[in-house]
Coordinates of C-alpha atoms and ligand atoms in Angstrom, one line a residue:
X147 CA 3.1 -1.0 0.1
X148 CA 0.3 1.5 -0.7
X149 CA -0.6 4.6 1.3
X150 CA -3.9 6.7 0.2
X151 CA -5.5 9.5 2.2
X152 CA -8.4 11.7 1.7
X153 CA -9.6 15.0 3.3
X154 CA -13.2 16.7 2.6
X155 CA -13.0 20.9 4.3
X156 CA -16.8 20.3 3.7
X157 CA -17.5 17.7 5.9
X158 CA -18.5 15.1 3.1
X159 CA -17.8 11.2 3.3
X160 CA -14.5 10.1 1.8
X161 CA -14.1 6.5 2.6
X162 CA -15.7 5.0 -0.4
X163 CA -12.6 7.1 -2.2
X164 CA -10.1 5.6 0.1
X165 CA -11.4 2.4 -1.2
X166 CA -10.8 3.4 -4.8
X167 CA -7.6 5.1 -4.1
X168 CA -6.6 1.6 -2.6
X169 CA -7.8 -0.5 -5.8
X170 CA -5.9 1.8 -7.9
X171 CA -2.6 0.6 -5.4
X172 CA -3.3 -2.7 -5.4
X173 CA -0.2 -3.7 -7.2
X174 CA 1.8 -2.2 -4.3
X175 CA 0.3 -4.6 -2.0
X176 CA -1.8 -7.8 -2.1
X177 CA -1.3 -9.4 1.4
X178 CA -3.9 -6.9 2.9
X179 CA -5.7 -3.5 2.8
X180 CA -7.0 -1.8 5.7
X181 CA -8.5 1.9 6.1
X182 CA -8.5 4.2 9.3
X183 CA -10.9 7.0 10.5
X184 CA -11.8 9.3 13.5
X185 CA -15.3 8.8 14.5
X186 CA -17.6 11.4 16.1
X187 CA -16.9 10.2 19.5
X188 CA -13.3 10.7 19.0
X189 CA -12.2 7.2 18.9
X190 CA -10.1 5.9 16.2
X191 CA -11.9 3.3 14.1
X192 CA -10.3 0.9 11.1
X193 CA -11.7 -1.8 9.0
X194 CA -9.1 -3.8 8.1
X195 CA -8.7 -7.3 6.1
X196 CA -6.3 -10.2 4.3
X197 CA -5.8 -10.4 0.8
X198 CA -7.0 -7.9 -2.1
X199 CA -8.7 -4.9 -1.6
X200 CA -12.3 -6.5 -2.5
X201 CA -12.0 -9.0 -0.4
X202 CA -10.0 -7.2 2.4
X203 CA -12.4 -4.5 2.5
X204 CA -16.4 -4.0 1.5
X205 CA -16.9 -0.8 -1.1
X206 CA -20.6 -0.4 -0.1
X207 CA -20.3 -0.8 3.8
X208 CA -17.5 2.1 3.8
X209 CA -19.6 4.4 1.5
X210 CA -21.9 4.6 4.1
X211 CA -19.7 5.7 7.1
X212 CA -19.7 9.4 7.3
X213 CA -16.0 10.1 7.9
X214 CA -14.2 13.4 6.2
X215 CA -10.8 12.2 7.0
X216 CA -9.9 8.6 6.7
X217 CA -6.4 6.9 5.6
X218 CA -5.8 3.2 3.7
X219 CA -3.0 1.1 3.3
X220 CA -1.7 -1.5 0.7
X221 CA 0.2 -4.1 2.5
X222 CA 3.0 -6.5 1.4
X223 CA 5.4 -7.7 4.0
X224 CA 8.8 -6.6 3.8
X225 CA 9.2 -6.2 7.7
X226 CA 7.3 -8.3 9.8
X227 CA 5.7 -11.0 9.2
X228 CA 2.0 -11.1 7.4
X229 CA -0.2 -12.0 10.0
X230 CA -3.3 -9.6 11.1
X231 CA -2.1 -8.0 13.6
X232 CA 0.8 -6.0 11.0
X233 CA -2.0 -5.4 8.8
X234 CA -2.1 -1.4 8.3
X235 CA -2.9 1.0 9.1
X236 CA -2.1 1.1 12.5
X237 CA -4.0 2.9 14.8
X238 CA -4.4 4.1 18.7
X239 CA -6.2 6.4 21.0
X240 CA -3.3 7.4 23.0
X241 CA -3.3 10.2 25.7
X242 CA -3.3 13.0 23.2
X243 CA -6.2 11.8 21.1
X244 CA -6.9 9.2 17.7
X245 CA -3.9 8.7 16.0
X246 CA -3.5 6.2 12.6
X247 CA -0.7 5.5 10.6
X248 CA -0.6 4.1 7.1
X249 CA 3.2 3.4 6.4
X250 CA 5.4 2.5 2.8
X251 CA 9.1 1.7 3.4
X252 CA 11.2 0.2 5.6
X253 CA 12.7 2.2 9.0
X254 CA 15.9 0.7 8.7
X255 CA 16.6 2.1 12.6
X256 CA 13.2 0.0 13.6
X257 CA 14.7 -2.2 15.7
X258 CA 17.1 0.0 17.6
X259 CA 14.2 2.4 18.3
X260 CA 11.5 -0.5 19.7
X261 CA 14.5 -1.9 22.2
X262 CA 15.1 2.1 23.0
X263 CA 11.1 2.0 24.2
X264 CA 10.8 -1.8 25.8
X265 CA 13.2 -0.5 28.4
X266 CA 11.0 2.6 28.9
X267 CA 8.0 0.3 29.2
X268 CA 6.2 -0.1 25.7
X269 CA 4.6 -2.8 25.3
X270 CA 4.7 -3.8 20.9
X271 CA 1.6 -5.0 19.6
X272 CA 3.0 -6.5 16.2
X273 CA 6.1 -6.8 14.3
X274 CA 5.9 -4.0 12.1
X275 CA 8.7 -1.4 11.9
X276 CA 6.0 1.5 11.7
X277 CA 4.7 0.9 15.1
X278 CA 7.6 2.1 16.8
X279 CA 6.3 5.2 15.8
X280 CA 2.9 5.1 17.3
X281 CA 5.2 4.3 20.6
X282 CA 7.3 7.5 20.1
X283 CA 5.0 9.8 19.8
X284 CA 3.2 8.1 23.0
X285 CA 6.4 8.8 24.8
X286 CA 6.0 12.6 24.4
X287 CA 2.5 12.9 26.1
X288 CA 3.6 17.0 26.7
X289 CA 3.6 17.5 23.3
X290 CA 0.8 18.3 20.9
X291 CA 0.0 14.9 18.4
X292 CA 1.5 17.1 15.7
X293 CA 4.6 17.9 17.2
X294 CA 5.0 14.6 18.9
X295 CA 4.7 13.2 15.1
X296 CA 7.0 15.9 13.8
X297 CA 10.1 14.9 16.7
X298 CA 9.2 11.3 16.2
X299 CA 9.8 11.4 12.6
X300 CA 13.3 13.0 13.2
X301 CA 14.3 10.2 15.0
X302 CA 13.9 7.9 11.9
X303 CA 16.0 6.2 9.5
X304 CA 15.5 4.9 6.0
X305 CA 12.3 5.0 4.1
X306 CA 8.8 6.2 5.0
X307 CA 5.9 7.8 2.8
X308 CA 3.5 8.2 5.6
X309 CA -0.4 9.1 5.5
X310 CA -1.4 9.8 9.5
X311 CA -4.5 10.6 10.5
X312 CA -5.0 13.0 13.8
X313 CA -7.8 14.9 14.8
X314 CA -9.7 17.3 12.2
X315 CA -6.0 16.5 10.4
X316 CA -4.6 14.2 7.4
X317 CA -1.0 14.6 8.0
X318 CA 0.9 13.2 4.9
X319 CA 5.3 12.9 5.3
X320 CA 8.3 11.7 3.3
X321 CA 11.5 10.7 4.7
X322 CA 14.5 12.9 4.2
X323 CA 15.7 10.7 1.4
X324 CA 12.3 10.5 0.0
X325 CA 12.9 6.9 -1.3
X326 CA 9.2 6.1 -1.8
X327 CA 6.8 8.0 -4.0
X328 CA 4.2 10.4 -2.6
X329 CA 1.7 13.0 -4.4
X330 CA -0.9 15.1 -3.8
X331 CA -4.0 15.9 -5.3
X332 CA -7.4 17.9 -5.0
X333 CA -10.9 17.9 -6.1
X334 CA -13.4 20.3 -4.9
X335 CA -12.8 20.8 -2.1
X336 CA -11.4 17.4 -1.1
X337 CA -7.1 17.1 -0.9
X338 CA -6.0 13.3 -1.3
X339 CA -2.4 11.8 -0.4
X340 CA -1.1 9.0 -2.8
X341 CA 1.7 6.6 -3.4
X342 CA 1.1 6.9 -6.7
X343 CA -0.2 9.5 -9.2
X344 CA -2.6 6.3 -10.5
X345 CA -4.5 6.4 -7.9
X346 CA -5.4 10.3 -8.6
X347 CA -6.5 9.7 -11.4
X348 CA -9.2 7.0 -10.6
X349 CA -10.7 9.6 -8.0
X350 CA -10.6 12.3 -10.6
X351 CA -8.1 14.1 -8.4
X352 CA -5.7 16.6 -9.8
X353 CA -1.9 16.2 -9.0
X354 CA -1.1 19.5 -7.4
X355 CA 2.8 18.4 -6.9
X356 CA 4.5 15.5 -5.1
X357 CA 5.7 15.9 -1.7
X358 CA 9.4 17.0 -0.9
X359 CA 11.8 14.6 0.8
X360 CA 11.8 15.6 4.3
X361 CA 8.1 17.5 3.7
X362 CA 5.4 17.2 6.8
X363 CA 2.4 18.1 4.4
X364 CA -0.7 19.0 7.6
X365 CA -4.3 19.1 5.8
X366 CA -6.7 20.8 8.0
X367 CA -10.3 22.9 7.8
X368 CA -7.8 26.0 7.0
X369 CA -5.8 24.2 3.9
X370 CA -2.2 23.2 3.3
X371 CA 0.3 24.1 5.6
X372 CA 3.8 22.4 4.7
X373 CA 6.3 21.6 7.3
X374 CA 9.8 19.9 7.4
X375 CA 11.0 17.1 9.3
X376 CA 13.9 19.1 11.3
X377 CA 17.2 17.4 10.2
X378 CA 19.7 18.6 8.6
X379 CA 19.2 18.9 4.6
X380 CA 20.0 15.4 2.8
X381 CA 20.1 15.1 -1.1
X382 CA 17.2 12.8 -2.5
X383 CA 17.8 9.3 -2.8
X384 CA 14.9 8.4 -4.9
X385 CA 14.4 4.6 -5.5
X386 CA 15.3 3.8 -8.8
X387 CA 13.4 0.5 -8.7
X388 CA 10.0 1.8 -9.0
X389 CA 10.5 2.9 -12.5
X390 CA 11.9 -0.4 -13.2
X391 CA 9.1 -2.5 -12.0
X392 CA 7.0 -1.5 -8.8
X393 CA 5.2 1.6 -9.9
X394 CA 2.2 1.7 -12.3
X395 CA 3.2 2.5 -16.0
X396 CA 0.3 5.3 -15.9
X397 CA 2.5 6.9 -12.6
X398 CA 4.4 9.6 -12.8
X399 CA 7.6 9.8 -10.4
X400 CA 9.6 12.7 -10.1
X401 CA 8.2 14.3 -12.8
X402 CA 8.6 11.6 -15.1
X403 CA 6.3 8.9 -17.0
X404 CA 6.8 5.8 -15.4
X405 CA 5.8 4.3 -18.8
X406 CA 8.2 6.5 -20.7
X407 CA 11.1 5.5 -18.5
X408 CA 10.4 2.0 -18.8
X409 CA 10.6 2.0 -22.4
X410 CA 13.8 4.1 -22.4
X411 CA 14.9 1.6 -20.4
X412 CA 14.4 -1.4 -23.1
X413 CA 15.2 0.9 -25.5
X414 CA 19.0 1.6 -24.0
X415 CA 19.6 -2.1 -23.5
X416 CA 18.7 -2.5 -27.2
X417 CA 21.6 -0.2 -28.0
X418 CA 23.8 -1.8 -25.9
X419 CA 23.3 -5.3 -26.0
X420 CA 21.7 -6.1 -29.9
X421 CA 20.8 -9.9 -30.3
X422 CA 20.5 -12.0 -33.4
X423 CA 16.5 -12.9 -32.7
X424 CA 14.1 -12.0 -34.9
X425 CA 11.2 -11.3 -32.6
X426 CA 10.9 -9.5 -29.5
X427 CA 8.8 -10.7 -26.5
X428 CA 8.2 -9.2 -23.3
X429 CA 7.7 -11.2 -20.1
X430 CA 4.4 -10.2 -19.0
X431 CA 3.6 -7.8 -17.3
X432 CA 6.6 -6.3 -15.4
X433 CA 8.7 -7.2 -19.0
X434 CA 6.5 -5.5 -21.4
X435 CA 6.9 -2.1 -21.7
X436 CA 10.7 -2.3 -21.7
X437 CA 10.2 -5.6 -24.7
X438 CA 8.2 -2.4 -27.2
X439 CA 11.3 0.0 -25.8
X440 CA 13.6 -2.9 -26.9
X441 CA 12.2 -4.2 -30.0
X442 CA 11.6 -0.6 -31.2
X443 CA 15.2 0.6 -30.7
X444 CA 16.8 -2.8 -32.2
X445 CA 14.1 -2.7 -35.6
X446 CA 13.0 -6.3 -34.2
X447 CA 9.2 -7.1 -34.8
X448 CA 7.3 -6.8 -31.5
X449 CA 5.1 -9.7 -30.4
X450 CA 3.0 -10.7 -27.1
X451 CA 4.4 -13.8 -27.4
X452 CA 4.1 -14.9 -23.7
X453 CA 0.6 -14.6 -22.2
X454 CA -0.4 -14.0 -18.6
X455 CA -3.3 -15.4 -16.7
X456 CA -4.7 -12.1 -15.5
X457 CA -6.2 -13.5 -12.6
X458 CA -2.3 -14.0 -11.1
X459 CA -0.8 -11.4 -9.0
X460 CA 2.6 -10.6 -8.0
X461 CA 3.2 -14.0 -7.1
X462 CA 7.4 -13.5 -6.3
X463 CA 6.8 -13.9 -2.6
X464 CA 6.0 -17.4 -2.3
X465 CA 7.2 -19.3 0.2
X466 CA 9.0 -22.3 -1.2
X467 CA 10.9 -23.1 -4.8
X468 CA 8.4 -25.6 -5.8
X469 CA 5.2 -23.2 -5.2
X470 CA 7.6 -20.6 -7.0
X471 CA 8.2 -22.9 -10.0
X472 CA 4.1 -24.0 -10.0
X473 CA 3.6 -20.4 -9.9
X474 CA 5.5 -19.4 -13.0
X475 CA 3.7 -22.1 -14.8
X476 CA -0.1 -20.8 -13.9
X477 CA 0.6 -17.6 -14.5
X478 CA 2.4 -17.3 -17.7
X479 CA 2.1 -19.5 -21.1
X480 CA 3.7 -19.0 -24.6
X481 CA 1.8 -19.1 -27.4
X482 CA 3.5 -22.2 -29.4
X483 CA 2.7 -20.9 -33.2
X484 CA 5.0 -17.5 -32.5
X485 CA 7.8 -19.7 -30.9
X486 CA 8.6 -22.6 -32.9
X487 CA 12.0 -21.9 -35.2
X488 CA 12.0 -18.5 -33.6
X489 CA 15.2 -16.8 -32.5
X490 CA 13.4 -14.6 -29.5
X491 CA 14.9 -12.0 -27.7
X492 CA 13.1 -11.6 -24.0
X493 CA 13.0 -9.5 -22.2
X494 CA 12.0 -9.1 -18.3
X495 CA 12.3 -6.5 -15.5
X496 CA 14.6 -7.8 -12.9
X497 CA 16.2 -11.7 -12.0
X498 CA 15.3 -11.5 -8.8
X499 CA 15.8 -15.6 -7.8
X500 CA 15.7 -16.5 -11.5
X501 CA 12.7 -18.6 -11.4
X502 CA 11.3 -16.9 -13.5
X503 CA 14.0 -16.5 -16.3
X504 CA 14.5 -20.6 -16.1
X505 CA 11.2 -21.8 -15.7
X506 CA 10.7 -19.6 -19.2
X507 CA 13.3 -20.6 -21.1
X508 CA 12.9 -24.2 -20.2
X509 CA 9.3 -23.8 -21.8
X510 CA 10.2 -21.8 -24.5
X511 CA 12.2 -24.6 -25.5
X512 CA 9.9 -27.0 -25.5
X513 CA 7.7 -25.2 -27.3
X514 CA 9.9 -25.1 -30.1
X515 CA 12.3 -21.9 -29.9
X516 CA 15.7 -22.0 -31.5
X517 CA 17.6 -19.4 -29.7
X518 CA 16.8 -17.5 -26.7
X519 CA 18.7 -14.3 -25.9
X520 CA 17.2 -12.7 -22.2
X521 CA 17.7 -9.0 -22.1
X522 CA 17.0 -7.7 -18.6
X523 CA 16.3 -3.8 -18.3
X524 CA 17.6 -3.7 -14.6
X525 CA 21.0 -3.7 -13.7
X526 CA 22.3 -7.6 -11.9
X527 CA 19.8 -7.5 -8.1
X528 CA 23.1 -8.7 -6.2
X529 CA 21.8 -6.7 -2.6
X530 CA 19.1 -6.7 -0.2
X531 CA 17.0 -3.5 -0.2
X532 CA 16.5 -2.1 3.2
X533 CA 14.2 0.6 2.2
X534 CA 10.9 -0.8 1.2
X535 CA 11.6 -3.2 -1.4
X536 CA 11.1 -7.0 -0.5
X537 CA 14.1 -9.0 -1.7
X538 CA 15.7 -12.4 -0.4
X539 CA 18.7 -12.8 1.3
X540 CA 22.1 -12.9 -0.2
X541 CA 22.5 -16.0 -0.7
X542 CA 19.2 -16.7 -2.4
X543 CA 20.1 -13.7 -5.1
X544 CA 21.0 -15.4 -8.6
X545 CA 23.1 -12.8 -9.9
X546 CA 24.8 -12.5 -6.5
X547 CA 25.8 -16.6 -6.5
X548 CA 26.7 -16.7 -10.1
X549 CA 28.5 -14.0 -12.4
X550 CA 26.3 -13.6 -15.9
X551 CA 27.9 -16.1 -18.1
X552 CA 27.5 -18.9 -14.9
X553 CA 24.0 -17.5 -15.0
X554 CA 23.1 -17.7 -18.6
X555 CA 24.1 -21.4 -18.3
X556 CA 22.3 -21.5 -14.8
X557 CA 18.8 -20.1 -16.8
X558 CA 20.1 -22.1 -19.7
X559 CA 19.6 -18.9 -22.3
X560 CA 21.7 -18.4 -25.5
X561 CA 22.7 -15.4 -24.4
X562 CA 22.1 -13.1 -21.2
X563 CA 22.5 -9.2 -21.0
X564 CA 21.5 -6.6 -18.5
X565 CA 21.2 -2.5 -18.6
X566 CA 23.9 -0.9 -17.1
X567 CA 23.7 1.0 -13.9
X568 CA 24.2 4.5 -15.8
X569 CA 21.5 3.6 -18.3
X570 CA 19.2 3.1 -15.7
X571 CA 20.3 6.5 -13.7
X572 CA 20.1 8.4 -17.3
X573 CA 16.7 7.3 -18.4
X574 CA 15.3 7.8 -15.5
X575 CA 16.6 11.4 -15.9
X576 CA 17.9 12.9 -12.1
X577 CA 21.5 13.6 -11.2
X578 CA 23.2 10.2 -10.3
X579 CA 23.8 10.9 -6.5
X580 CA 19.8 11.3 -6.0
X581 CA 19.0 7.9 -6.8
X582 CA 19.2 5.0 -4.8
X583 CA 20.3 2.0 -6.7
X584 CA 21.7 0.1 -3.7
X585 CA 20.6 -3.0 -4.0
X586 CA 22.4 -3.4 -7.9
X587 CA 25.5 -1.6 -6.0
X588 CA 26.0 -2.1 -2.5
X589 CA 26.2 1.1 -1.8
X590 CA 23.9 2.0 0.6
X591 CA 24.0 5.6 1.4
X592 CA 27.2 8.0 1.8
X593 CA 27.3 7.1 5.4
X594 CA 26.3 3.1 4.5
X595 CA 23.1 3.9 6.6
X596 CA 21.7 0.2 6.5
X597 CA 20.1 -1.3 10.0
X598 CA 20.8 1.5 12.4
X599 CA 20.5 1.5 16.1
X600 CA 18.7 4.5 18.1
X601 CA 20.8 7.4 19.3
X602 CA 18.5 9.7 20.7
Ligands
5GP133 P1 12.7 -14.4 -10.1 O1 11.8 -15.4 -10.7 O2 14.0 -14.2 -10.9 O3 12.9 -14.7 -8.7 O4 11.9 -13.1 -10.1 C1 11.9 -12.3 -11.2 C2 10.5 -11.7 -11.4 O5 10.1 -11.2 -10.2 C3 10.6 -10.6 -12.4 O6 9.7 -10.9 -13.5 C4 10.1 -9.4 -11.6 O7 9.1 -8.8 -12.3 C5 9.6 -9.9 -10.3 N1 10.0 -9.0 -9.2 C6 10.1 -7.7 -9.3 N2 10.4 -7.2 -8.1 C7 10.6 -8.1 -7.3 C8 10.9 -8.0 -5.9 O8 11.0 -7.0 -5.3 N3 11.1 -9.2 -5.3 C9 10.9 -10.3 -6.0 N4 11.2 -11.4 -5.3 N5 10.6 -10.4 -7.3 C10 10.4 -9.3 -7.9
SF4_134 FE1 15.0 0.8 -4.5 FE2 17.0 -1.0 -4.7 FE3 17.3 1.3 -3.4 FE4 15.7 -0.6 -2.4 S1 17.9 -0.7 -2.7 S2 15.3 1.6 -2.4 S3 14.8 -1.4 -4.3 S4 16.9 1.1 -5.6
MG135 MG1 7.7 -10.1 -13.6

């Protein structure tokens, strides 16, 4: 998912940015978009819609609403299912006032936490982990909405990059970990919260910094005033999946170029896994930018040998193998004059099912390719991801059923090679205990946090 806030000090109308902020998101999210303000009566209002963000949501109707605070959300389900009543943000006017919350990760303690507050009486109005903390800070009606946030927020688990919107506030919050991205920005006079630096940009925002794990960032009339979620210190565990696919090339994470990274990526697989082809091809678009990384590294001539329809989104999440297989087919096509008698190396971010991978090869071959040598610039996907990341079960994992040479067979490649776990952890350029990679490893956390039950 995509989180976006905005805050004017002056008073002027920030939805229509919201919006924008959102369209620069959409590839976090295509199921649904949604935005959330406080009007002047108090009451906590939210237009909210299925699908993309021009269809979810209309640019010229929220240009004319005169809100100075307002939040948005990118949705894609990866708890709860994808019907309207999870669509974000998520909002109340609870006995403290307006609160809305725009939510991306996974609170991998959800379910421990919304049994916790059924037996005191809440009554859930969707399947979404984030509403349990609506109903948390509802259960601490002596508290100030700030502080109820703040204590609620200590009782989570797992991921959460958070935009809230309270009363003459825009409250912005990372988990502990800090698993998801989250940056800040200004212009004028107006501070924005973003999943992604991207979206920044598109507002002609400046990035002032990104938000610390464990940081409560509160924008008021007054400023900045940083808080921290009060647990004990943890060590980042920043996801290291973004940089292979998820986050926009023109993002930086951590510091770093999303782009860059990606092409360090291709380019450190090139070293270690070199392939007889003559030609280099990127699966488009989550394959492209490690392909140039690739081809440049290995001295192979680049082409964009595979072409997308650029009207198809992230179309992974469909529901069954045949729609899957259909969808592989409309959205990508080879072009047959730079494939025939070809030896191709290409190259794609992740197997995820490996749809993908044989649904390619298969046409490649028909289209006249001699060899076909897949280089994949992720490490095997043999877990679930419990912190934001939507993955299938187990079982349905290829590189989790199969070990690579049973897969290159299975995808029916000439050869099959992924990056390495500390190729991934080096280009992306943090110490390796700060970034997650659990769902290449297994290993979840140091205390194998995964689904956690509520100890409060
Ligand atoms: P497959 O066809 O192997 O199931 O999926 C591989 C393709 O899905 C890759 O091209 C990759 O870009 C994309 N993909 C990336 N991230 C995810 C994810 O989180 N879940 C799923 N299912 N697919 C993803
Ligand atoms: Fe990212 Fe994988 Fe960790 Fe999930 S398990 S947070 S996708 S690295
Ligand atoms: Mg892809």
């Amino acid at each position: 998912c995509g989180v976006f806030g905005a805050f004017s000090a002056s008073g002027n109308p920030v939805l229509e940015e919201v919006y924008l902020g959102l369209y620069a998101l959409q590839h976090r999210g295509q199921e649904s978009a949604g935005v959330a303000w406080i009007d002047g009566e108090n009451q906590i209002r939210t237009i909210k819609g299925q699908g993309l963000v021009h269809l979810a949501l209309n640019q010229a109707e929220l240009s004319g609403i005169p809100a100075s605070s307002a939040i948005g959300h990118v949705r894609y389900s990866t708890a709860g299912g994808s019907g309207l009543s999870n669509v974000q943000p998520l909002a109340a006017n609870y006995c403290r006032g307006p609160v809305a919350i725009a939510h991306n990760g996974n609170i991998s303690n959800a379910s421990g936490v919304r049994r916790y507050l059924e037996n005191r009486g809440a009554i859930f109005q969707s399947t979404t982990d984030t509403e349990v903390i609506l109903h948390l800070m509802a259960h601490q009606p002596h508290k100030t909405e700030l502080d109820a946030l703040v204590d609620s927020l200590r009782k989570l688990k797992g991921a959460f990059s958070l935009a809230v919107a309270l009363k003459d506030r825009l409250v912005a919050a990372r988990d502990p970990w800090g698993f998801r991205p989250l940056a800040l920005g200004k212009r004028d006079d107006v501070y924005y919260i973003s999943s992604e630096s991207c979206a920044l940009d598109l507002v002609g925002a400046e990035m002032i910094r990104e938000l610390d794990p464990g940081e409560i960032l509160v924008i008021d009339t007054d400023g900045l005033h940083s808080l921290r979620i009060p647990v004990e210190p943890r060590r980042r565990y920043l996801c290291s999946f973004e940089f292979v696919y998820f986050a926009r090339p023109d993002s930086l994470i951590a510091g770093q170029s999303v782009y860059q990274v990606r092409k360090e990526l291709g380019r450190r697989l090139a070293r270690r896994s070199p392939c007889s082809g003559n030609c280099a091809t990127g699966m488009p678009d989550s394959g492209t930018i490690a392909a140039m990384g690739y081809a440049e590294e290995s001295g192979l001539a680049y082409e964009k040998a595979i072409v997308r329809n650029r009207y198809s989104g992230r179309t992974f999440i469909e529901p069954t193998q045949r729609v899957r297989e259909l969808g592989v087919r409309k959205k990508l096509n080879p072009i047959r004059e730079l494939i025939k008698g070809q030896s191709l190396a290409v190259v794609d971010d992740s197997i995820v099912r490996g749809t993908t991978s044989r649904k390619m090869v298969e046409l490649l071959r028909n289209y006249g390719a001699s060899e076909i040598h897949m280089r994949i610039s992720s490490p095997p996907v043999r877990f679930p991801c419990y912190y934001g990341i939507d993955t299938p079960t187990r079982e349905e994992l290829a590189a989790a059923r199969s070990n690579e040479e049973a897969l290159c067979a299975e995808i029916g490649a000439d050869s099959l090679a992924y990056l390495t776990e500390t190729d991934l952890v080096e280009a992306i350029g943090l110490p390796a205990c700060e970034v997650c990679t659990a769902c290449f490893s297994g290993s979840y956390m140091e205390d194998g946090e995964k689904y956690e039950e509520l100890d409060i």
